[in-house]
PDB file of C-alpha atoms in Angstrom:
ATOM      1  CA  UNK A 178      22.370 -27.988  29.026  1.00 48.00           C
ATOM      2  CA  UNK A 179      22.079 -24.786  31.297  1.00 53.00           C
ATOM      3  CA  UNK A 180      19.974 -22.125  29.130  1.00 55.00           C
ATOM      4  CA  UNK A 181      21.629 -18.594  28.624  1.00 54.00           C
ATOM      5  CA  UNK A 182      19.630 -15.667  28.706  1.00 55.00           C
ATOM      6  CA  UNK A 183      19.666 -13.648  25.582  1.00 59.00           C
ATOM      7  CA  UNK A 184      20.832 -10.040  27.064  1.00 58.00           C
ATOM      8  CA  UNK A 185      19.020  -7.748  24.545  1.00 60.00           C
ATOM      9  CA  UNK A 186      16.545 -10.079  22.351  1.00 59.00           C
ATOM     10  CA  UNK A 187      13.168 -10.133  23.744  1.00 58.00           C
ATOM     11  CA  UNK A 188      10.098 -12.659  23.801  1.00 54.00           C
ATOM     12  CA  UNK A 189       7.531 -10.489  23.892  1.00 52.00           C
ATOM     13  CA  UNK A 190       6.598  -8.551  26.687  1.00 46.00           C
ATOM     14  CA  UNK A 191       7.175 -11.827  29.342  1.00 46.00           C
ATOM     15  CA  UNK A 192      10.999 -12.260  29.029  1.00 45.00           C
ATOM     16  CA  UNK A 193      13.863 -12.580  27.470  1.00 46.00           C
ATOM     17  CA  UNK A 194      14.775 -15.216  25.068  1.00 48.00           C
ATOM     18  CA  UNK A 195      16.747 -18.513  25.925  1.00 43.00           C
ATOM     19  CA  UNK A 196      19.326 -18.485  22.587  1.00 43.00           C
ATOM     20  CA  UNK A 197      20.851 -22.292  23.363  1.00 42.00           C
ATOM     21  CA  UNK A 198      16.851 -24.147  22.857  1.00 42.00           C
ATOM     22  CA  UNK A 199      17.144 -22.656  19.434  1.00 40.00           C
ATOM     23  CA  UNK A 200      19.331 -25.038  17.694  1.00 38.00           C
ATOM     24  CA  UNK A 201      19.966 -22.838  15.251  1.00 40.00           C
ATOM     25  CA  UNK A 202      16.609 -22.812  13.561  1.00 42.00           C
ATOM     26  CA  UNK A 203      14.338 -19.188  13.793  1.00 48.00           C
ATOM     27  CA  UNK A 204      10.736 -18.672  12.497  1.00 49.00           C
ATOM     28  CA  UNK A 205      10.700 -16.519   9.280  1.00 54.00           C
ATOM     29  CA  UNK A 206       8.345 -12.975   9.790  1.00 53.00           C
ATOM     30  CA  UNK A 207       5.607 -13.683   7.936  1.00 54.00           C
ATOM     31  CA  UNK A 208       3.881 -10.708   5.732  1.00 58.00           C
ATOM     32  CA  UNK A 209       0.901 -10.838   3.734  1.00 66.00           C
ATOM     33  CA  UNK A 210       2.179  -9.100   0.195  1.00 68.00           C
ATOM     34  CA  UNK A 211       1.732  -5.457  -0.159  1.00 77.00           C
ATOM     35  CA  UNK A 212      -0.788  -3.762  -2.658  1.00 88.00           C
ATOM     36  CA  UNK A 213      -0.252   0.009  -3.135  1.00 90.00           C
ATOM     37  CA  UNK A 214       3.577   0.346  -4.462  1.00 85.00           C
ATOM     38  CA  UNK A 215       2.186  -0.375  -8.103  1.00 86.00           C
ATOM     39  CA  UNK A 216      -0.422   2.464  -7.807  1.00 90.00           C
ATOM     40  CA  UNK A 217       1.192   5.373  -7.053  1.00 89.00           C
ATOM     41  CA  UNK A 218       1.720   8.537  -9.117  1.00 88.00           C
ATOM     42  CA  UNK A 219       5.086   8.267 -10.448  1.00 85.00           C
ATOM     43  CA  UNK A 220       4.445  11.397 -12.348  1.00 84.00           C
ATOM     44  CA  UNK A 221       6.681  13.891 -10.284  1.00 85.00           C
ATOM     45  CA  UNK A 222       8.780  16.792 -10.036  1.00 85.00           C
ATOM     46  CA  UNK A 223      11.223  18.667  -7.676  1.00 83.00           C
ATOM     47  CA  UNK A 224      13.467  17.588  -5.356  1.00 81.00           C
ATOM     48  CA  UNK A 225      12.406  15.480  -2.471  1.00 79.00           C
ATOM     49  CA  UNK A 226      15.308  17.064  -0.435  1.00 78.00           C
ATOM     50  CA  UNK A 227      13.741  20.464  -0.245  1.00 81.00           C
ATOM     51  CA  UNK A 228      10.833  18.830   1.770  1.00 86.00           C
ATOM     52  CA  UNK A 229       7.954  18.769  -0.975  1.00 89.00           C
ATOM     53  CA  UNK A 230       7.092  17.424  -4.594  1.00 89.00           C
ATOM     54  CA  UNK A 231       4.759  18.114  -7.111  1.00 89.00           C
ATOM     55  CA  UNK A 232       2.159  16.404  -9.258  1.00 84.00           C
ATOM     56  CA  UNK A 233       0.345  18.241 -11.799  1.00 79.00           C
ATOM     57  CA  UNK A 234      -2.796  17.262 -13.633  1.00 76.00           C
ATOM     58  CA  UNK A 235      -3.196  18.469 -16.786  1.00 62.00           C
ATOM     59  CA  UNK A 236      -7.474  19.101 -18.807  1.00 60.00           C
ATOM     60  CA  UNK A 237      -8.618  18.038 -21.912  1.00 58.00           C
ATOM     61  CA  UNK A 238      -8.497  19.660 -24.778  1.00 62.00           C
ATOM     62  CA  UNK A 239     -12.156  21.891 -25.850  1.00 64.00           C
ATOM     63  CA  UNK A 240     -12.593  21.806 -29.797  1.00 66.00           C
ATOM     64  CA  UNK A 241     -13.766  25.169 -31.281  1.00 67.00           C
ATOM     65  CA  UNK A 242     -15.109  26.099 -34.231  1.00 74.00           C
ATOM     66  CA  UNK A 243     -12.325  26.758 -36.900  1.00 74.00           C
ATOM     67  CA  UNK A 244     -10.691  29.688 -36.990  1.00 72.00           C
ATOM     68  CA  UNK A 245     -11.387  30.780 -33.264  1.00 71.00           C
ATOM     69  CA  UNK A 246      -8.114  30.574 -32.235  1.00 70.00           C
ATOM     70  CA  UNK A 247      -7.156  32.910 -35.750  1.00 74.00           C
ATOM     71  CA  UNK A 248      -9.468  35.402 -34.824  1.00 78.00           C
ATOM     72  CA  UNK A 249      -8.974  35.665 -30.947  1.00 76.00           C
ATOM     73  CA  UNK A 250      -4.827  35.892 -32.174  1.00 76.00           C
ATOM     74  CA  UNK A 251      -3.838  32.687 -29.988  1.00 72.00           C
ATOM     75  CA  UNK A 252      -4.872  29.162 -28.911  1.00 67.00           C
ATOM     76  CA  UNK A 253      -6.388  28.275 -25.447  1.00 64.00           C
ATOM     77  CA  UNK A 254      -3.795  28.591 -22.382  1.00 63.00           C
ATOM     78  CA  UNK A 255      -3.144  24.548 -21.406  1.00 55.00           C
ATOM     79  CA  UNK A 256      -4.810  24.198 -17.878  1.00 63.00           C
ATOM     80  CA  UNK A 257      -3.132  22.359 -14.733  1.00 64.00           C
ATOM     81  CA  UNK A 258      -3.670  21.686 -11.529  1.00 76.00           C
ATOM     82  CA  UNK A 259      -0.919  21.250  -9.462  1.00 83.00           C
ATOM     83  CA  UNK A 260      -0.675  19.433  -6.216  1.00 87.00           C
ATOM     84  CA  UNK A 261       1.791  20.047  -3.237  1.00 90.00           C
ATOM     85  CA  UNK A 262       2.821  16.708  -1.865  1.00 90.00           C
ATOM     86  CA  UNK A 263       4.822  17.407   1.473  1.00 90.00           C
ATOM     87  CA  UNK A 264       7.540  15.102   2.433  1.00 91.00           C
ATOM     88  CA  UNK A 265       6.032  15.163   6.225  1.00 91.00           C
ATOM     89  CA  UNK A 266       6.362  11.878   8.094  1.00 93.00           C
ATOM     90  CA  UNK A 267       9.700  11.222   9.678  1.00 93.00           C
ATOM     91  CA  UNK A 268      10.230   7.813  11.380  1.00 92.00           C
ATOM     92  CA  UNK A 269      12.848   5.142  12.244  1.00 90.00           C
ATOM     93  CA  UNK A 270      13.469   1.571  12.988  1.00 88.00           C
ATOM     94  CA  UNK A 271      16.208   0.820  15.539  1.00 86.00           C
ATOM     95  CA  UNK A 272      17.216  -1.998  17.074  1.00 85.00           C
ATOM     96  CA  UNK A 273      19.851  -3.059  19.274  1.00 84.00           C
ATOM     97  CA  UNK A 274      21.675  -6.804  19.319  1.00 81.00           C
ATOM     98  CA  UNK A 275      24.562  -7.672  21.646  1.00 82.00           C
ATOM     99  CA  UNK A 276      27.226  -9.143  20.245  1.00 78.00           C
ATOM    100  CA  UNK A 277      27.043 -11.974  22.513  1.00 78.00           C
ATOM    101  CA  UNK A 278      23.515 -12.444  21.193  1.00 74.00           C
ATOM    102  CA  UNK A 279      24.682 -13.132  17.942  1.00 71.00           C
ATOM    103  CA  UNK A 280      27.015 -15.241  18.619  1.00 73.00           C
ATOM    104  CA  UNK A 281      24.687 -17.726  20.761  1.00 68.00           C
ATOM    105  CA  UNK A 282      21.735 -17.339  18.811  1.00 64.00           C
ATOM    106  CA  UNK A 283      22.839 -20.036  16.193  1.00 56.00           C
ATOM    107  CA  UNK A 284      21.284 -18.221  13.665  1.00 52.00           C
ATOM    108  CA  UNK A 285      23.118 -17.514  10.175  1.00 57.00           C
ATOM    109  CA  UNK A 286      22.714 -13.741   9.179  1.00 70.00           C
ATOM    110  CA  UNK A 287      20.759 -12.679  11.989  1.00 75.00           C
ATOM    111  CA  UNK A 288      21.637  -8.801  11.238  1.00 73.00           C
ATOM    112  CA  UNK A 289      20.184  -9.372   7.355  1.00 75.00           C
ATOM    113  CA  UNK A 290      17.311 -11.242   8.891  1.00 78.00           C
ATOM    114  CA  UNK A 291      16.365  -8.041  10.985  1.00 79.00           C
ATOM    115  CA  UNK A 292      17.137  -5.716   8.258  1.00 78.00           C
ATOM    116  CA  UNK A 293      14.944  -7.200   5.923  1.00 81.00           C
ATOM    117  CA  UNK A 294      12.363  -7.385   8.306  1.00 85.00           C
ATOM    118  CA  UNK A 295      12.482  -3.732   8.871  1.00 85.00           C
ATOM    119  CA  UNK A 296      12.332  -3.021   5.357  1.00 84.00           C
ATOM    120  CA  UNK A 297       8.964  -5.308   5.271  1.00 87.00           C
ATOM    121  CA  UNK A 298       7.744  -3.155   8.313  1.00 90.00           C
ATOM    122  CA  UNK A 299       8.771   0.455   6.515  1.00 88.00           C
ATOM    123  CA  UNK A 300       6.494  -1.034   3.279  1.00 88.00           C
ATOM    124  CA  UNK A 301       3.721  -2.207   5.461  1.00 91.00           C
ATOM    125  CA  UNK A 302       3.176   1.252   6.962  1.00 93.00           C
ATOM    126  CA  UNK A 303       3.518   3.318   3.708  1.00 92.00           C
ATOM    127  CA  UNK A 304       0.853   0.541   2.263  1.00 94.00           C
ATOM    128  CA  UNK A 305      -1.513   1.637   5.650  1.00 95.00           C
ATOM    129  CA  UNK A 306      -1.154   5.452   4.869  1.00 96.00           C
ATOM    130  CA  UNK A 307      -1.534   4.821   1.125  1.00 96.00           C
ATOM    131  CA  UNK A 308      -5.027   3.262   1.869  1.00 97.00           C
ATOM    132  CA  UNK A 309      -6.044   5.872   4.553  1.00 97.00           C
ATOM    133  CA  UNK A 310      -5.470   8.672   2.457  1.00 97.00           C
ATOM    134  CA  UNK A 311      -7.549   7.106  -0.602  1.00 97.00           C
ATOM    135  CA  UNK A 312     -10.165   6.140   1.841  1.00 97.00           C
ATOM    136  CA  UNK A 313     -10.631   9.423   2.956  1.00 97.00           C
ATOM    137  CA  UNK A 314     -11.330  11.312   0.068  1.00 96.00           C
ATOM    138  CA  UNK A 315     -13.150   8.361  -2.065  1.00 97.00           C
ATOM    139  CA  UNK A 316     -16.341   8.967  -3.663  1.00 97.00           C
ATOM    140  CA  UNK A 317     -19.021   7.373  -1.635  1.00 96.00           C
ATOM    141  CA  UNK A 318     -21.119   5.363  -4.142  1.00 96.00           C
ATOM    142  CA  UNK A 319     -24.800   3.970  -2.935  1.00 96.00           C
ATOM    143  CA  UNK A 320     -25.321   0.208  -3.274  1.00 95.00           C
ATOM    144  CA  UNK A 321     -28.086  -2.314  -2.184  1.00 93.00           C
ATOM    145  CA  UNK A 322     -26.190  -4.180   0.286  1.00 90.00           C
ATOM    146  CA  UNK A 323     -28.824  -7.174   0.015  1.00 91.00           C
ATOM    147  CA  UNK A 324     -27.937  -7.543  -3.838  1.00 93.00           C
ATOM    148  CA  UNK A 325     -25.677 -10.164  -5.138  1.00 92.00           C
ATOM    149  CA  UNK A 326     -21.797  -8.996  -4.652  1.00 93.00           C
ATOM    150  CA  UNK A 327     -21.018  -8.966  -8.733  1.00 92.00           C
ATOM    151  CA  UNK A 328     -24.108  -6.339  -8.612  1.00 95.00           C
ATOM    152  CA  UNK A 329     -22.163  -4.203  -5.872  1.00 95.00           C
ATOM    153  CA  UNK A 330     -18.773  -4.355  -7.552  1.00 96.00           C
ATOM    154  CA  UNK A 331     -20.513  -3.411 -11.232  1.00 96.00           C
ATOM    155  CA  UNK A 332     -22.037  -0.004  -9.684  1.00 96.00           C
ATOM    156  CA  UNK A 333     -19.571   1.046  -7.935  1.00 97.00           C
ATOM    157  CA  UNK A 334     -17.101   0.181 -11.001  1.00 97.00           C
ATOM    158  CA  UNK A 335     -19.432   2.270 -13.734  1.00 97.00           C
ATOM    159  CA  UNK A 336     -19.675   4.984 -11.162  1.00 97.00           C
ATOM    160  CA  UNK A 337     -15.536   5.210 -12.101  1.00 96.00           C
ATOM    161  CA  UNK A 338     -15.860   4.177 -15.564  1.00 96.00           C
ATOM    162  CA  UNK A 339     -18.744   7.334 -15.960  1.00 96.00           C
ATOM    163  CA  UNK A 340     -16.227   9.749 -14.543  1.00 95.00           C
ATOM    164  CA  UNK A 341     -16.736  13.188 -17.086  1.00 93.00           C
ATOM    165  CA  UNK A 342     -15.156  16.762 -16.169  1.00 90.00           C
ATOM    166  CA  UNK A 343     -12.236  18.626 -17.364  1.00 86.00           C
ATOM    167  CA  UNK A 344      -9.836  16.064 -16.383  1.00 87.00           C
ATOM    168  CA  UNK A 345     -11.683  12.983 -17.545  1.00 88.00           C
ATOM    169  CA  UNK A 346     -13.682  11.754 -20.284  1.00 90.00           C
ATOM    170  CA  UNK A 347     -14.829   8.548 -18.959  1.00 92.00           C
ATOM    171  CA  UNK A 348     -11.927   5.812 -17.645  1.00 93.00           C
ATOM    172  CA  UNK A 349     -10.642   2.437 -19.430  1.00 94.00           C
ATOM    173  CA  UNK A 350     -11.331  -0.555 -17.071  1.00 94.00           C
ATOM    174  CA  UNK A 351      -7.764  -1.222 -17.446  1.00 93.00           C
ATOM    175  CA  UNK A 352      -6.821   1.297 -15.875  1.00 93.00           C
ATOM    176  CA  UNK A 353      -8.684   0.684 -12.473  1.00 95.00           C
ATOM    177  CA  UNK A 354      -7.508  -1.140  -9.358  1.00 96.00           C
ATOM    178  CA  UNK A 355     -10.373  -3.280  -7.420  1.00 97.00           C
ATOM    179  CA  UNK A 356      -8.787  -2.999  -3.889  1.00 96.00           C
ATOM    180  CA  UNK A 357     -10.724  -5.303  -1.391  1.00 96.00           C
ATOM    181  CA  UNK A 358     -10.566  -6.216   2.966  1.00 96.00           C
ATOM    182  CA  UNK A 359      -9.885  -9.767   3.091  1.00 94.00           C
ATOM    183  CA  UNK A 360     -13.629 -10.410   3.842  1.00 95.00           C
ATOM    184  CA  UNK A 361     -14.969  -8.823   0.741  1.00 95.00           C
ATOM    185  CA  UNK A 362     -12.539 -10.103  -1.716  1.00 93.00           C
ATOM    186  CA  UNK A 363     -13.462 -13.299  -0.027  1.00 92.00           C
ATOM    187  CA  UNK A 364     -17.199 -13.032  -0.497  1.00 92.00           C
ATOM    188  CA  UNK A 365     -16.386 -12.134  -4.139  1.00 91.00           C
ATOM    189  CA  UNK A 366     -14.457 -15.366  -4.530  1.00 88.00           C
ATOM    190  CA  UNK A 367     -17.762 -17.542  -3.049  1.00 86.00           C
ATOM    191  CA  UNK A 368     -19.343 -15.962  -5.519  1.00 86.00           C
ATOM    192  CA  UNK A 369     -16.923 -16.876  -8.496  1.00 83.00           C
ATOM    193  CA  UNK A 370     -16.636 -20.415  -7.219  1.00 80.00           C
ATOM    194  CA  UNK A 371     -20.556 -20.541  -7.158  1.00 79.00           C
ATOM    195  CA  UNK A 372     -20.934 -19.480 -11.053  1.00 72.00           C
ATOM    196  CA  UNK A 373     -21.506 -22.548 -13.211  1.00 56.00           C
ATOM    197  CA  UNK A 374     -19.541 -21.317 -16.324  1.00 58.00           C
ATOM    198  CA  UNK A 375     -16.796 -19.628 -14.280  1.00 56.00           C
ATOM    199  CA  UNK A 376     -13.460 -19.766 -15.427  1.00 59.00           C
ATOM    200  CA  UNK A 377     -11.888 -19.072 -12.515  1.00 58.00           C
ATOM    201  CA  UNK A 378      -9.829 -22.099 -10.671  1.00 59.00           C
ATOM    202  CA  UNK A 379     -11.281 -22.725  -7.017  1.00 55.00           C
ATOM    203  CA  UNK A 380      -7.813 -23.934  -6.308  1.00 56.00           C
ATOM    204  CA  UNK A 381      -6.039 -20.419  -6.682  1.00 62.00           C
ATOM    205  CA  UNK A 382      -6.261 -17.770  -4.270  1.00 61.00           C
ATOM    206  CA  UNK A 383      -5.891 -15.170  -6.645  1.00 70.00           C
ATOM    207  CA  UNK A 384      -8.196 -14.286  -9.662  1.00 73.00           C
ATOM    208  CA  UNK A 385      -6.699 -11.198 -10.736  1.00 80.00           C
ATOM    209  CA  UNK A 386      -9.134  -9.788 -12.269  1.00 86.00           C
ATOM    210  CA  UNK A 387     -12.947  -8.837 -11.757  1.00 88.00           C
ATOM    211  CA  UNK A 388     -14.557  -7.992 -15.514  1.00 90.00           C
ATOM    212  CA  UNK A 389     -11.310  -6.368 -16.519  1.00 92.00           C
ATOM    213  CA  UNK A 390     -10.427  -4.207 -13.464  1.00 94.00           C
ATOM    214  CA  UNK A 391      -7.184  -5.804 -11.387  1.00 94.00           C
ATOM    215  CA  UNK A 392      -8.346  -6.940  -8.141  1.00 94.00           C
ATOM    216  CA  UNK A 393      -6.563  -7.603  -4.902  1.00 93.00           C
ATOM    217  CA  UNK A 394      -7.266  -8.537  -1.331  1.00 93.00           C
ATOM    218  CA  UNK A 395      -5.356  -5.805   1.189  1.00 93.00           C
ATOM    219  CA  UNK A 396      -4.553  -6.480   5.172  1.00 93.00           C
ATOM    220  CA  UNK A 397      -4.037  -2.697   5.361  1.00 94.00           C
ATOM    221  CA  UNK A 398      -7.450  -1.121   4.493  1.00 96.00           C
ATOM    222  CA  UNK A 399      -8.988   1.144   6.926  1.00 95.00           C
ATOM    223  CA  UNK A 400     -10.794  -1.466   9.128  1.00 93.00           C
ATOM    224  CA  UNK A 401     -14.335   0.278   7.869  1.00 90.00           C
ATOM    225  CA  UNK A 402     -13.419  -0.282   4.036  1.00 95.00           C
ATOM    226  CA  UNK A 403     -14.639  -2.719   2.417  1.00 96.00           C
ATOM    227  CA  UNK A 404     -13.218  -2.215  -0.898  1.00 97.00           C
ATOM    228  CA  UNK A 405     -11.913   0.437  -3.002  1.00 98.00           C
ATOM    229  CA  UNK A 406     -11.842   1.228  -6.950  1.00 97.00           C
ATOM    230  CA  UNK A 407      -9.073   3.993  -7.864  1.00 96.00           C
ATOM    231  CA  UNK A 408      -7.416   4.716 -11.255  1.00 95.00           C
ATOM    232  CA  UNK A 409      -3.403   4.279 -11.446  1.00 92.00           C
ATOM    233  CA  UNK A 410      -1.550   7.383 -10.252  1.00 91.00           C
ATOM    234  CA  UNK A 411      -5.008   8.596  -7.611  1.00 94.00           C
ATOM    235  CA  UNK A 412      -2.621   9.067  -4.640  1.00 94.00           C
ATOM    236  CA  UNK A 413       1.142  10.405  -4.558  1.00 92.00           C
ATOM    237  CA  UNK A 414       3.322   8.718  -1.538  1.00 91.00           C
ATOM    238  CA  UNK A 415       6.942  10.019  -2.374  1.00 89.00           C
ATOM    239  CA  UNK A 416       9.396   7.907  -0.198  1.00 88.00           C
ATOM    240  CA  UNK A 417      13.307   8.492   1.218  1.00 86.00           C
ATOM    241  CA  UNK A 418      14.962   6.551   2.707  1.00 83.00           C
ATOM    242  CA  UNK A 419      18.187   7.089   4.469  1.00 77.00           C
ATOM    243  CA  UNK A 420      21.053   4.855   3.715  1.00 64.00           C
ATOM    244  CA  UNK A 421      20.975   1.149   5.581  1.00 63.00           C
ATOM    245  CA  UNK A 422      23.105   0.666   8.317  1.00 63.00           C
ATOM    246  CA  UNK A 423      24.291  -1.650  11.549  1.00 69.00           C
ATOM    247  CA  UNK A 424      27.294  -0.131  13.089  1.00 75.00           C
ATOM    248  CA  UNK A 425      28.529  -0.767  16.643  1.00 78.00           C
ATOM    249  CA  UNK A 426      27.231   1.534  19.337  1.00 81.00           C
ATOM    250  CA  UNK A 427      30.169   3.267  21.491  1.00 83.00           C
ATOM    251  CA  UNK A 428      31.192   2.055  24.441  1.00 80.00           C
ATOM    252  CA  UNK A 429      29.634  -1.130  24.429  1.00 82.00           C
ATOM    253  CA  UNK A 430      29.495  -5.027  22.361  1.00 82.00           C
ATOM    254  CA  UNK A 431      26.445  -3.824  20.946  1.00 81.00           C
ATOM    255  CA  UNK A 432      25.292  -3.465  17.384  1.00 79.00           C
ATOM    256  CA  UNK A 433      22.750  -1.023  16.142  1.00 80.00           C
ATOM    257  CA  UNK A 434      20.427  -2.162  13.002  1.00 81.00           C
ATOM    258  CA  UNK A 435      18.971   1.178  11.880  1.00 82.00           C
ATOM    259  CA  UNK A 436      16.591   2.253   9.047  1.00 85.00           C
ATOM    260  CA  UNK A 437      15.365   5.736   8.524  1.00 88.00           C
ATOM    261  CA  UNK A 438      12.640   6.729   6.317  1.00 89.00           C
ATOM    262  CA  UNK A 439      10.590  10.182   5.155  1.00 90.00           C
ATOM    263  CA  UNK A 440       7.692   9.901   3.153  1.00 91.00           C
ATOM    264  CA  UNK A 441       4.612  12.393   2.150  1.00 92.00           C
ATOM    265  CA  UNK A 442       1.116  10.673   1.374  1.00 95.00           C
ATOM    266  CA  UNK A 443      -1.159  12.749  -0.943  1.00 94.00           C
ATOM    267  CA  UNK A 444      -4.363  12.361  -2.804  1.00 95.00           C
ATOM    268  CA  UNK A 445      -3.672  13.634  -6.481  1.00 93.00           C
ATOM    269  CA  UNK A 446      -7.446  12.789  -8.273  1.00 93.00           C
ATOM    270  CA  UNK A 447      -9.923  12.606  -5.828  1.00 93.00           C
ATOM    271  CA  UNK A 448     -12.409  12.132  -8.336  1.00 94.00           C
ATOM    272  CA  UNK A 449     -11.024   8.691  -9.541  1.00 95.00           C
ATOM    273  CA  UNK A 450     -11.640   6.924  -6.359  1.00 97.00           C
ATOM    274  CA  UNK A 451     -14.583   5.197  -4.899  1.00 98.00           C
ATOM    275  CA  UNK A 452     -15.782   3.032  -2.342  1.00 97.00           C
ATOM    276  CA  UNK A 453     -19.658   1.433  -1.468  1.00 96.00           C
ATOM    277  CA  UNK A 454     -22.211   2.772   0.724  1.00 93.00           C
ATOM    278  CA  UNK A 455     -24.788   1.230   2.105  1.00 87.00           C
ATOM    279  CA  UNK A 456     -28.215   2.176   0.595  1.00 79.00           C
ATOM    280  CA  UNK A 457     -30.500   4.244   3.406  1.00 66.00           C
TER     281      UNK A 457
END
């Protein structure tokens, strides 16, 4: 059978596709699961469409002695902190499949198939900028790298669970997030296997938890990072994204698969976010 080359699908950087050795079968995009969407401050306000959105953290209360607030004529003003998150990052995803392509490919829904993929990619990204940002301003906590790994997580976990200013009295463990580079999270899993009255199954990958603080393994860590502990809600990452569409390009048997996205990545509590440094 004579092969026909694919006129806008490309393998690569070396040629184009030939759509007839397919047989109608296509390897799936694989994408390790993404970590951050769970995390981020949901907490708020304005409208996205005027370009920004804002987060405000509100202190703790200060007991007095009774009848301070009777004698001063009023109670203590509430204090907040608000924080600016600017809608900022503009991109787009857009591809371009000749009809003929489609037809030849032998490939049900190849359209969807790209436009979930996209969606996947769009994720990925905000996951990578998510990380950055909380990378950036994390605490830097001092460990003894030579020290066994549940001795690394625990100080850099109590440096979190410490925290005390006019925000924070101290943070539940459940309300933490153990965010680790594949390596790490796989050292920490050695370890677990290793323990003779672990719980944990050496079969699963996953072990959700390390001493009550959700743990995960992350792709999209700054390469530097080993792991991260951050309270729920640390970093704002407001997200639009323009209506889904593949419509046929003018003057030509062409179909365009577009997505187009705007999103804003913002620290909110800089305080409530660590990472490990190596002891000098």
């Amino acid at each position: 059978m004579p092969r026909i080359t694919a006129l806008n699908i490309l393998l690569e950087q070396e040629g184009k596709d030939y759509l007839a050795e397919l047989y109608g079968r296509v390897i799936e995009n694989v994408q390790k699961n993404l970590v951050s969407a769970g995390m981020k401050n949901q907490d708020l306000s304005g409208d996205p469409a005027s370009g920004t959105v804002e987060a405000k953290r509100f202190a703790n209360a200060t007991s007095k002695t009774y009848g301070t607030a009777r004698t001063a004529g009023k109670g203590d003003a509430v204090k907040a902190r608000p924080v600016t998150v600017a809608i900022d990052t503009d991109k787009e995803i857009v591809e371009e499949l000749e009809e003929k392509d489609v037809r030849l490919y032998g490939v049900d829904g190849v359209l969807d198939r790209r436009a979930a993929n996209h969606v996947l990619r769009m994720a990925a990204e905000l996951d990578t900028a998510f990380f950055a940002a909380a990378n950036e301003a994390a605490t830097e906590v001092e460990v003894d790298t030579s020290a066994p790994v549940e001795d690394q997580l625990e100080t850099v976990i109590q440096a979190c669970e410490n925290t005390k200013n006019d925000f924070v009295d101290g943070v539940p463990r459940a309300m933490m997030n153990l965010v680790c580079s594949t390596a790490y999270y796989g050292k920490i899993r050695n370890a677990l296997d290793k323990m003779q009255r672990s719980n944990v199954d050496t079969a699963a990958e996953e072990f959700l938890a390390w001493h009550g603080v959700r743990t995960q393994s992350c792709v999209n860590l700054p390469t530097s990072c080993d792991f991260l502990v951050m309270v729920d809600g640390a970093v704002a990452q407001p997200v639009m994204a323009d209506q889904y569409v593949a419509e046929k390009i003018p003057l030509s048997n062409a179909f365009g698969v577009e997505l187009f996205y705007h999103y804003g990545t913002k620290v909110v509590t800089p305080d409530l976010i660590f990472k490990p440094k190596a002891k000098a």
